[in-house]
XYZ file of C-alpha atoms in Angstrom:
654
model
C -8.138 29.749 2.241
C -8.670 26.031 1.668
C -5.582 24.318 0.294
C -6.117 21.382 -2.123
C -5.187 17.931 -0.913
C -1.488 17.318 -1.409
C -1.901 13.571 -1.375
C -5.081 11.552 -1.240
C -3.564 8.628 0.633
C -0.178 7.760 2.052
C 1.090 4.369 3.114
C 1.128 3.925 6.869
C 4.798 3.461 7.685
C 5.400 4.613 11.251
C 3.694 6.067 14.295
C 6.512 8.422 15.203
C 9.937 9.083 13.746
C 12.663 7.951 16.152
C 15.248 10.303 14.715
C 16.883 13.652 15.404
C 14.529 16.448 16.342
C 13.970 19.507 14.189
C 12.753 22.943 15.249
C 9.494 22.502 13.368
C 7.568 19.265 13.932
C 4.552 17.574 12.402
C 1.721 18.075 14.909
C -1.844 16.871 15.429
C -4.455 16.512 18.115
C -3.298 14.002 20.816
C -4.907 10.819 19.470
C -4.177 8.015 17.051
C -3.971 9.956 13.797
C -4.705 7.061 11.463
C -7.662 5.659 13.408
C -9.419 8.379 15.405
C -8.110 11.051 13.051
C -9.004 9.369 9.745
C -11.370 11.448 7.590
C -11.434 14.057 10.352
C -10.698 17.758 10.807
C -8.806 18.975 13.847
C -8.254 22.545 15.025
C -4.840 23.885 15.965
C -4.097 27.374 17.276
C -1.065 29.261 18.562
C -0.953 32.636 20.269
C 1.803 34.967 19.096
C 2.616 37.996 21.271
C 4.012 40.851 19.203
C 5.568 43.738 21.156
C 5.981 46.354 18.454
C 5.408 47.160 14.828
C 6.093 44.295 12.459
C 8.804 44.852 9.850
C 8.624 41.411 8.300
C 6.735 38.184 9.014
C 6.626 35.079 6.914
C 5.287 31.613 7.580
C 5.632 28.438 5.535
C 2.769 25.967 5.967
C 2.373 22.329 4.901
C -0.419 19.926 5.787
C -1.406 16.369 5.043
C -4.016 16.334 3.620
C -5.586 19.829 3.550
C -6.010 22.925 5.702
C -7.614 26.316 6.190
C -5.430 29.075 7.667
C -6.734 32.217 9.373
C -5.017 34.909 11.408
C -7.048 36.698 14.072
C -10.188 35.253 12.556
C -9.525 36.697 9.116
C -8.820 34.900 5.867
C -5.423 35.543 4.304
C -4.425 36.770 0.865
C -3.074 34.200 -1.556
C 0.338 32.831 -0.548
C 3.503 34.223 -2.107
C 4.286 30.751 -3.406
C 2.682 27.352 -3.255
C 3.912 23.897 -4.253
C 5.568 20.752 -2.972
C 7.339 22.780 -0.292
C 4.033 24.003 1.094
C 2.725 27.550 0.948
C 4.650 30.664 1.988
C 2.553 33.444 3.522
C 3.438 37.093 4.129
C 1.972 37.992 7.524
C 3.597 41.440 7.781
C 0.348 43.330 7.286
C -1.892 41.066 9.381
C 0.070 40.699 12.640
C -0.533 43.541 15.096
C 1.100 44.572 18.367
C -0.360 42.498 21.168
C -2.043 39.087 20.989
C -2.320 37.386 17.620
C -3.766 33.964 16.825
C -2.585 31.616 14.087
C -5.508 29.224 13.528
C -5.515 26.090 11.374
C -8.309 23.704 10.483
C -6.430 20.595 9.316
C -8.053 17.690 7.485
C -6.619 14.149 7.420
C -8.070 11.820 4.791
C -6.423 8.528 5.692
C -3.237 7.232 7.271
C -0.914 9.710 8.865
C -1.771 13.370 8.800
C -0.633 16.582 10.380
C 0.528 20.153 10.151
C 4.042 21.579 10.028
C 4.940 25.286 9.934
C 8.117 27.311 10.111
C 8.791 31.031 9.943
C 9.638 34.109 11.939
C 8.562 37.615 12.849
C 10.991 40.556 12.788
C 9.792 43.600 14.646
C 10.800 47.116 13.667
C 12.993 47.331 16.746
C 14.985 44.282 15.618
C 13.408 41.654 17.898
C 13.146 38.247 16.208
C 10.333 35.871 17.087
C 10.538 32.314 15.680
C 7.320 30.600 14.601
C 7.428 26.811 14.738
C 4.879 24.014 15.003
C 5.426 22.281 18.330
C 3.652 21.721 21.645
C 3.090 25.474 21.974
C 0.099 24.883 19.718
C -3.202 23.959 21.347
C -5.493 21.426 19.718
C -9.192 20.561 19.651
C -11.663 18.236 17.961
C -14.267 20.979 17.962
C -14.302 24.575 16.710
C -16.287 26.707 19.172
C -17.170 30.290 18.345
C -14.192 32.595 18.504
C -11.566 29.847 18.643
C -9.586 31.487 15.839
C -9.525 34.981 17.402
C -7.609 36.753 20.180
C -9.173 36.588 23.634
C -10.435 33.015 23.314
C -9.739 30.894 26.390
C -7.963 27.765 25.161
C -6.773 26.617 28.586
C -8.992 23.522 28.340
C -7.449 22.534 25.011
C -4.612 19.994 25.247
C -1.198 20.751 23.830
C -0.702 19.531 20.281
C 0.926 16.126 19.918
C 4.169 15.841 17.965
C 3.828 13.202 15.252
C 7.434 13.426 14.124
C 10.211 15.720 13.036
C 10.680 17.177 9.580
C 12.496 13.906 8.807
C 9.468 11.782 9.713
C 8.078 9.158 7.338
C 6.196 9.165 5.111
C 6.844 12.808 4.238
C 10.627 12.993 4.075
C 11.882 11.585 0.756
C 8.293 11.426 -0.542
C 7.969 13.125 -3.961
C 4.754 14.919 -2.957
C 6.538 16.766 -0.146
C 9.637 18.958 -0.318
C 10.774 19.198 3.296
C 13.955 21.191 2.636
C 12.618 24.593 3.818
C 11.753 23.068 7.205
C 15.353 22.112 7.976
C 17.836 24.361 9.766
C 21.653 24.348 9.511
C 23.096 21.147 10.921
C 19.834 19.168 10.881
C 20.715 16.961 7.937
C 24.237 16.284 9.190
C 22.903 15.160 12.578
C 20.266 13.028 10.876
C 22.857 11.382 8.608
C 25.001 10.503 11.627
C 21.974 9.069 13.444
C 20.925 6.837 10.571
C 24.399 5.560 9.675
C 24.222 2.694 12.163
C 20.716 1.804 10.999
C 21.841 1.021 7.453
C 24.992 -0.884 8.384
C 25.307 -3.993 6.235
C 25.992 -7.490 7.568
C 29.720 -8.333 7.549
C 30.852 -10.063 4.384
C 27.774 -9.155 2.340
C 29.915 -7.692 -0.432
C 31.513 -11.121 -0.973
C 28.295 -13.073 -0.572
C 26.774 -14.651 -3.714
C 23.374 -13.540 -4.938
C 20.593 -15.501 -3.278
C 18.986 -18.038 -5.597
C 15.344 -18.487 -4.564
C 12.612 -20.983 -5.384
C 9.242 -21.659 -3.816
C 7.613 -25.053 -4.073
C 7.103 -28.157 -1.955
C 9.289 -30.362 0.207
C 7.690 -33.487 1.651
C 4.266 -32.051 0.914
C 4.856 -28.730 2.709
C 5.273 -25.341 1.072
C 8.940 -24.417 1.225
C 11.166 -21.513 0.357
C 14.453 -22.788 -0.972
C 17.245 -20.244 -0.763
C 20.622 -21.275 -2.106
C 19.430 -24.899 -2.192
C 18.493 -24.805 1.490
C 14.743 -25.326 2.072
C 12.864 -23.686 4.924
C 9.182 -23.397 5.798
C 7.439 -20.736 3.752
C 6.541 -18.661 6.831
C 7.126 -14.919 6.470
C 6.580 -11.657 8.369
C 4.872 -8.840 6.506
C 4.950 -5.778 8.716
C 4.200 -2.249 7.558
C 6.619 -1.035 10.176
C 9.368 1.507 9.784
C 12.762 -0.193 10.189
C 14.252 3.153 11.220
C 12.176 3.397 14.389
C 12.734 1.636 17.675
C 9.233 0.212 17.374
C 9.735 -1.128 13.865
C 13.089 -2.668 14.661
C 11.611 -4.342 17.706
C 8.907 -6.033 15.598
C 11.506 -7.265 13.110
C 13.626 -8.547 15.976
C 10.676 -10.442 17.469
C 10.189 -12.444 14.265
C 13.934 -12.783 13.772
C 14.253 -14.385 17.180
C 11.218 -16.590 16.457
C 13.113 -18.078 13.525
C 11.450 -16.101 10.751
C 14.141 -14.488 8.642
C 12.098 -13.719 5.530
C 10.269 -10.393 5.406
C 7.706 -9.046 2.958
C 8.269 -5.295 2.845
C 6.363 -2.560 1.050
C 8.779 -0.375 -0.896
C 8.150 3.009 -2.542
C 9.192 2.184 -6.111
C 6.519 4.456 -7.545
C 7.843 7.462 -5.637
C 10.537 7.677 -8.306
C 8.326 7.247 -11.335
C 9.832 9.851 -13.613
C 13.348 9.890 -12.243
C 16.493 8.049 -13.204
C 19.804 7.252 -11.623
C 20.736 5.507 -8.376
C 20.227 8.515 -6.098
C 16.498 8.539 -6.773
C 16.180 5.079 -5.237
C 17.874 6.039 -1.985
C 14.740 5.445 0.090
C 14.360 1.928 -1.332
C 18.032 1.193 -0.686
C 17.812 2.513 2.858
C 14.708 0.496 3.660
C 16.339 -2.756 2.556
C 19.568 -1.947 4.385
C 17.637 -1.138 7.560
C 15.984 -4.576 7.488
C 19.403 -6.190 7.054
C 20.841 -4.238 9.965
C 17.932 -5.351 12.182
C 18.338 -8.983 11.055
C 21.687 -9.824 9.427
C 20.137 -13.108 8.201
C 17.201 -11.380 6.504
C 15.872 -12.100 3.024
C 13.305 -9.814 1.479
C 10.185 -10.048 -0.641
C 9.514 -6.578 -2.059
C 5.921 -5.478 -2.596
C 5.777 -2.475 -4.908
C 2.639 -0.519 -5.774
C 2.567 0.599 -9.405
C 0.413 3.706 -8.894
C 2.142 6.800 -10.323
C 2.335 10.127 -8.480
C -0.553 12.563 -8.569
C 1.337 14.785 -10.993
C 1.352 11.961 -13.542
C -2.379 11.449 -13.215
C -3.035 15.187 -13.561
C -0.976 15.170 -16.760
C -2.707 12.102 -18.249
C -6.469 12.427 -17.681
C -7.354 10.227 -20.677
C -5.243 7.389 -19.248
C -7.258 7.186 -16.029
C -10.111 4.853 -15.107
C -13.592 6.231 -15.711
C -16.719 4.847 -14.107
C -20.132 4.193 -15.633
C -21.754 5.233 -12.350
C -20.299 8.750 -12.486
C -17.742 10.981 -14.154
C -16.355 12.552 -10.979
C -13.579 11.160 -8.830
C -15.293 11.369 -5.489
C -13.271 9.000 -3.310
C -9.810 8.513 -1.859
C -10.723 4.864 -1.259
C -9.658 2.646 -4.160
C -12.885 0.665 -3.790
C -14.755 3.815 -4.880
C -14.425 6.287 -7.746
C -10.757 6.991 -7.241
C -8.382 8.583 -9.743
C -6.050 5.828 -10.922
C -4.581 4.699 -14.264
C -6.651 2.400 -16.414
C -5.351 -1.139 -16.646
C -5.636 -0.688 -20.419
C -3.487 2.453 -20.523
C -0.522 1.866 -22.805
C 1.160 4.994 -21.449
C 0.873 3.785 -17.846
C 2.020 0.293 -18.767
C 5.070 1.588 -20.648
C 6.162 4.004 -17.918
C 5.350 1.668 -15.032
C 7.328 -1.107 -16.672
C 10.284 1.227 -17.193
C 10.173 2.326 -13.550
C 9.787 -1.265 -12.328
C 12.643 -2.581 -14.446
C 14.930 0.346 -13.598
C 14.393 -0.177 -9.880
C 15.036 -3.929 -10.052
C 18.194 -3.512 -12.142
C 19.407 -0.878 -9.714
C 18.970 -3.266 -6.786
C 20.655 -6.064 -8.691
C 23.766 -3.873 -8.824
C 23.847 -3.260 -5.042
C 25.249 -5.557 -2.335
C 21.949 -5.448 -0.440
C 20.093 -6.483 -3.581
C 21.631 -9.939 -3.153
C 19.183 -10.577 -0.310
C 16.089 -9.650 -2.319
C 14.506 -12.997 -3.191
C 11.125 -11.964 -4.616
C 9.264 -9.169 -6.360
C 5.518 -8.714 -5.934
C 3.814 -6.114 -8.184
C 0.701 -4.471 -6.711
C -2.094 -2.599 -8.507
C -5.875 -2.335 -8.358
C -7.904 -2.007 -5.152
C -5.425 -2.098 -2.245
C -2.808 -3.546 -4.595
C -4.803 -6.763 -5.051
C -5.566 -6.486 -8.796
C -9.309 -5.927 -8.299
C -10.467 -3.283 -10.742
C -10.754 0.132 -9.097
C -14.311 0.951 -8.067
C -15.648 -2.544 -8.661
C -16.300 -3.425 -5.024
C -18.780 -0.544 -4.674
C -20.448 -1.215 -8.042
C -18.981 1.879 -9.767
C -18.770 -0.186 -12.979
C -15.325 0.515 -14.411
C -13.847 1.187 -16.978
C -15.352 3.536 -19.568
C -12.156 5.540 -20.096
C -10.756 6.380 -23.537
C -7.840 4.007 -22.900
C -10.122 1.073 -22.099
C -12.527 1.927 -24.918
C -9.675 1.865 -27.431
C -8.423 -1.422 -26.015
C -11.924 -2.947 -26.080
C -12.215 -2.116 -29.783
C -8.838 -3.762 -30.472
C -9.927 -6.786 -28.462
C -13.175 -7.084 -30.443
C -11.292 -7.023 -33.756
C -9.137 -9.923 -32.565
C -12.137 -11.807 -31.198
C -14.469 -11.487 -34.191
C -12.244 -10.606 -37.136
C -15.077 -9.210 -39.286
C -17.833 -6.753 -38.550
C -20.403 -9.283 -39.803
C -19.416 -11.727 -37.057
C -19.569 -8.955 -34.468
C -23.073 -7.947 -35.538
C -24.265 -11.536 -35.487
C -22.856 -12.128 -31.994
C -24.345 -8.938 -30.602
C -27.618 -9.175 -32.497
C -27.076 -5.597 -33.653
C -26.963 -4.796 -37.395
C -25.482 -1.378 -36.619
C -22.586 -2.590 -34.502
C -19.055 -1.707 -35.622
C -15.563 -1.929 -34.260
C -15.058 1.834 -34.619
C -18.156 2.751 -32.609
C -18.098 0.012 -29.964
C -18.157 1.314 -26.391
C -17.806 -0.168 -22.953
C -21.266 -1.146 -21.619
C -22.834 1.335 -19.235
C -24.987 0.919 -16.146
C -28.232 0.038 -17.931
C -26.661 -2.618 -20.136
C -24.850 -4.292 -17.241
C -27.933 -4.361 -15.054
C -30.055 -5.740 -17.888
C -27.483 -8.445 -18.637
C -27.301 -9.566 -14.996
C -24.243 -10.252 -12.825
C -22.691 -12.734 -15.274
C -24.132 -11.302 -18.466
C -26.289 -14.410 -18.930
C -29.812 -13.077 -18.413
C -30.345 -12.617 -22.154
C -27.837 -14.229 -24.554
C -28.004 -11.387 -27.101
C -28.164 -8.480 -24.658
C -25.524 -10.059 -22.489
C -23.034 -10.907 -25.252
C -21.661 -7.370 -25.447
C -21.429 -7.184 -21.659
C -19.742 -10.578 -21.419
C -17.277 -9.558 -24.100
C -16.296 -6.538 -22.070
C -15.913 -8.570 -18.871
C -13.647 -11.031 -20.681
C -11.654 -8.162 -22.165
C -11.217 -6.539 -18.758
C -10.168 -9.778 -17.098
C -7.676 -10.542 -19.851
C -5.960 -7.148 -19.721
C -5.588 -7.537 -15.962
C -3.853 -10.874 -16.460
C -1.742 -9.408 -19.278
C -0.459 -6.694 -16.954
C 0.332 -9.147 -14.167
C 2.332 -11.376 -16.489
C 4.125 -8.362 -17.933
C 5.530 -7.198 -14.587
C 6.317 -10.644 -13.232
C 8.149 -11.696 -16.383
C 10.094 -8.417 -16.361
C 11.287 -9.158 -12.813
C 12.410 -12.623 -13.869
C 14.270 -11.222 -16.862
C 15.932 -8.380 -14.931
C 17.284 -10.824 -12.338
C 18.225 -13.641 -14.651
C 15.513 -15.787 -13.071
C 17.194 -15.934 -9.649
C 14.142 -14.522 -7.798
C 10.587 -15.689 -7.340
C 7.587 -13.553 -8.179
C 4.131 -13.409 -6.682
C 0.926 -11.474 -6.926
C -2.360 -10.990 -5.091
C -4.673 -13.111 -7.221
C -6.936 -16.141 -7.170
C -9.596 -14.756 -4.816
C -12.861 -16.641 -5.062
C -14.952 -15.936 -1.955
C -16.057 -12.420 -1.058
C -15.298 -10.568 -4.297
C -18.488 -8.901 -5.562
C -18.895 -8.831 -8.501
C -16.459 -11.394 -9.843
C -16.962 -10.297 -13.441
C -15.894 -6.691 -12.807
C -13.389 -6.974 -9.988
C -12.618 -10.630 -9.528
C -9.823 -12.909 -10.630
C -11.295 -14.964 -13.441
C -8.075 -15.605 -15.376
C -6.569 -17.806 -12.682
C -6.399 -20.908 -14.882
C -4.332 -18.989 -17.399
C -1.992 -17.460 -14.816
C -1.456 -20.812 -13.115
C 0.198 -21.885 -16.367
C 2.493 -18.862 -16.466
C 6.187 -19.656 -15.907
C 6.658 -16.094 -14.648
C 4.508 -16.395 -11.507
C 5.500 -18.613 -8.585
C 2.963 -17.885 -5.862
C -0.481 -16.329 -5.488
C -1.361 -14.467 -2.288
C -4.748 -13.742 -0.729
C -6.119 -13.026 2.756
C -8.506 -15.520 4.218
C -12.244 -14.924 4.370
C -13.148 -11.904 6.494
C -16.527 -13.329 7.466
C -15.041 -16.564 8.828
C -12.079 -15.341 10.846
C -13.339 -14.631 14.396
C -12.360 -17.059 17.117
C -14.471 -20.213 16.998
C -15.067 -20.059 13.248
C -13.436 -22.150 10.547
C -11.103 -19.538 9.092
C -11.792 -20.629 5.529
C -9.679 -19.153 2.765
C -10.847 -16.753 0.076
C -9.102 -18.886 -2.520
C -9.656 -22.451 -3.657
C -6.264 -23.276 -2.211
C -6.019 -26.896 -3.398
C -5.973 -25.715 -7.017
C -2.502 -24.217 -6.670
C -0.393 -27.310 -5.923
C -2.213 -29.136 -8.717
C -0.665 -26.578 -11.058
C 2.725 -26.695 -9.359
C 2.214 -23.266 -7.783
C 2.022 -22.115 -4.167
C -0.786 -20.270 -2.426
C 0.344 -17.652 0.086
C -2.136 -17.072 2.915
C -2.109 -13.441 3.995
C -2.721 -13.878 7.708
C -4.005 -10.403 8.508
C -6.022 -11.264 11.589
C -6.394 -8.314 13.930
C -5.049 -9.775 17.153
C -6.212 -8.435 20.502
C -3.353 -5.908 20.286
C -4.953 -4.098 17.348
C -6.176 -0.655 18.497
C -9.660 -0.666 16.961
C -12.575 -3.071 16.591
C -12.681 -4.210 12.958
C -12.509 -7.238 10.652
C -13.046 -9.876 13.321
C -10.534 -8.453 15.797
C -9.730 -10.996 18.492
C -10.650 -10.092 22.038
C -7.848 -11.492 24.173
C -4.551 -13.357 24.117
C -6.230 -16.775 24.316
C -8.200 -16.095 21.133
C -5.128 -14.695 19.404
C -3.063 -17.785 20.205
C -5.870 -20.082 19.048
C -6.185 -18.316 15.699
C -2.411 -18.389 15.128
C -2.617 -22.169 15.546
C -5.682 -22.443 13.337
C -4.232 -20.576 10.386
C -0.837 -22.264 10.506
C -2.660 -25.601 10.677
C -4.642 -24.565 7.592
C -1.404 -23.717 5.785
C 0.271 -26.990 6.728
C -2.783 -29.096 5.940
C -3.262 -27.611 2.474
C 0.377 -27.099 1.536
C 0.153 -23.297 1.650
C 2.741 -20.655 2.437
C 1.806 -17.966 4.968
C 2.855 -14.507 5.941
C 1.868 -12.923 9.209
C 0.679 -9.371 8.605
C 1.206 -6.521 11.009
C -0.285 -3.278 9.773
C -2.031 -1.747 12.722
C -4.452 0.969 11.702
C -2.576 3.525 13.826
C 0.620 2.801 11.947
C 2.420 1.331 14.945
C 1.854 -2.341 14.159
C 2.799 -4.628 16.997
C 0.060 -7.219 16.473
C 2.384 -9.953 17.812
C 4.285 -7.873 20.360
C 3.303 -10.086 23.279
C 5.382 -12.974 24.720
C 2.531 -15.463 24.311
C 1.852 -14.532 20.690
C 5.416 -14.357 19.416
C 6.159 -17.488 21.453
C 3.373 -19.258 19.585
C 4.812 -18.048 16.276
C 8.165 -19.582 17.268
C 6.452 -22.882 18.101
C 4.659 -22.875 14.750
C 7.967 -22.323 12.947
C 9.437 -25.357 14.743
C 6.343 -27.413 13.903
C 6.627 -26.464 10.236
C 10.324 -27.346 10.212
C 9.574 -30.765 11.687
C 6.758 -31.393 9.227
C 8.956 -30.377 6.309
C 11.669 -32.820 7.369
C 9.369 -35.717 8.191
C 6.669 -35.213 5.557
C 2.999 -36.158 5.729
C 2.079 -39.251 7.687
C -0.347 -40.498 5.075
C -0.937 -44.021 3.844
C 0.908 -44.187 0.516
C -1.814 -46.411 -0.906
C -4.260 -43.532 -0.643
C -2.284 -40.840 -2.433
C -0.421 -39.969 -5.564
C 1.886 -36.976 -5.907
C 2.168 -34.131 -8.361
C 5.529 -33.135 -9.798
C 6.258 -30.911 -6.797
C 5.775 -33.876 -4.479
C 2.512 -32.659 -2.980
C 0.237 -35.529 -1.876
C -2.950 -35.663 -3.905
C -5.800 -37.860 -2.716
C -6.724 -40.510 -5.232
C -10.302 -40.769 -6.323
C-alpha cells in the first residue's frame, strides 16, 4: 500500500542526532539524504528467518515522506491503525516458516527523510524475534526484479545508513510525528540525562536584566546596541542543531570569532493549536542549547507562521488558490503549494494568537532575557513573496482573498458607479467582483498598464495583494513589540528589488510604507544570485541606500555557498581562496553601505559547516575586528562633502 505523505517539507535541522541510541533507528540509503536523496525513492529490505509457526507478529512503520510496504512480494491488508504514530501492521498471517522479506520503497520529498520500524514476531513455540530498523536492512537506489521476494541476492547492496535514533530531529517533538511507540523502557530517562548538560544556563542568568536591544548606526556603521553597548551588526545564522556535536562546533567557531549574536529558526508553528508552557519545550530547549554553547549569546528568532497540515486540511477555504490550476501539485512554495492565504482572517487570528503566546511565554523565562529580536516569516521560503508567484501560478483566487478584494474595492471606490467608471464595465459590482484570472493578467501585461481600462481591475488586485502582505507584516511585528514592551527589535525579509519576477504578484512593492512603520527595525534580503560568483560584483537584491535614508537598517543575508558546500548550486565557490575573497567582498559591501550582515550556514545536506575551515573562520574574525575599528573611528570622509541623517549615517550631498 502507498501511504500518504506525512509532511510535505521539514526544516533541515541536523545531519545526525548525537544523542542516546534507541533500538529502532531512522534509516536510509548511505548518501546525503537531503541532497542526493531529495525527491527520490530508495529501496530497503530485511530478511527475517522464522523457525516455526507464527503466533503473533506486528510491525509499526513510519516514513518521511511516504512508503510502500510489501512482504514476500505481496501487498498487505490495511493496517490495524494509522496516524501520527505511523501504521501498525498485523503480519501474523503473512510470515511463513523460513525466509521472509520485509520490503520498503521509501520516498523523500525534501530535507531529511527515512524509515523507522519497530515490532516483534512470537512463534508458537515461544521464541521471540525483534524487528527493528537498523543496519541489518540492505539498501538500494534501484529496484531490480525480485528484490522484494525471498531468494533475491542482496549481497551487493550496502547496509542501510542510520540517520538518527528515535530522538532525532526533526521528528522528535514535531507535531506531525508521534515517536512514543518507538521508545523502549529507559530510553527517555537516558536521553533526559544526556541532554541536561546541553541546556545548562549561563551562571547568574536568573539575576540578569532583560536585554534591551536597538539596531541603528554608530559613526556611519550599522550597529546592534544591547544594553547601551554598541557592537557591529554581524550575526551568524546557522540552521544547525545545537544538540549535536556538529552544531555546537559551528556555534563555537563564530563565538570564538567574536560573533555572539545568532539568528536561529525556531518551531513556533509546531504548537499552533496548543497552550501552556510545556508545548513550547522545543523552543525553550533550542534557546537554552545556544546559551550553553555560548554563554554570551543573544538570539534573533526567526519563526515561520505556516500552520500544521491538520489545520490546512480543516480550513480548505482559507488556503491560497491559483489561477493557473486548482490542484496543489507542489511541495515547493514557489509552486502550487497548499498554504494559508495572506487574506485569511482565520489564519491571521490564529497565527497572531500563537505568535503572541510564544513570545509572552519566552518573556517569562530566564533564557528569554537573551532574545533580542523576533523575525516573522511567511510566503515563499519565509520571504513574504506570495506563494506560487515565482513560477507564474498567479495567486490568489481563494474565497478568503476574493472576499478581501471585495472589501478593498468598497474602501477604494465607495460607490458602485465609481467602480464601473474605473473598470469601464457597466455590469461591475462589489458583490460579484473576482480576482483576475490568467487571461486578464496576460492581457493587462506585467504591470497592468497595457490597456488602462483592461488593466485597471488587474492593477487594483495587485495593489490589494501588496497591501494585505504589508498589513500582515506590520501586524506580527507590532505584536512582538507590544508583547515585549518594546525591548526587542523586529525584522522581516522584505525590500527585494532585483530578481523577483513578477514584482506585482510576488514582489515587495509596499516598501515605502513599511519603511515608515515604527514596528519594523530592519529589512533582510540575500544578495543577487546572478552576481555572486567569485570575480563578480556581488550586488544586492535590495536598493540598500534607501534604508538608512528612512532610519532603518538593511540586513544582508550572506548565503554564499562556500567551497565547503556539498553540491554545485547558486554560485558555489570552488576553493578556499575564492571563499575568503567573497567573505571580504560582502563585508566590504556591508560596511560601505551601512548594512548589517548575517552569515548563513544551511548546507543542503543539513550538516552546515560552510565556514568550518581555519582560513574562513579566521577571515570572519578579521572582518569582525575591522567592523569594530570602523565603528569606533567612523568614516574617513571629508565633512564638507556629506550631511547626516538622524541616525548619523553619512549622506552624500548633491
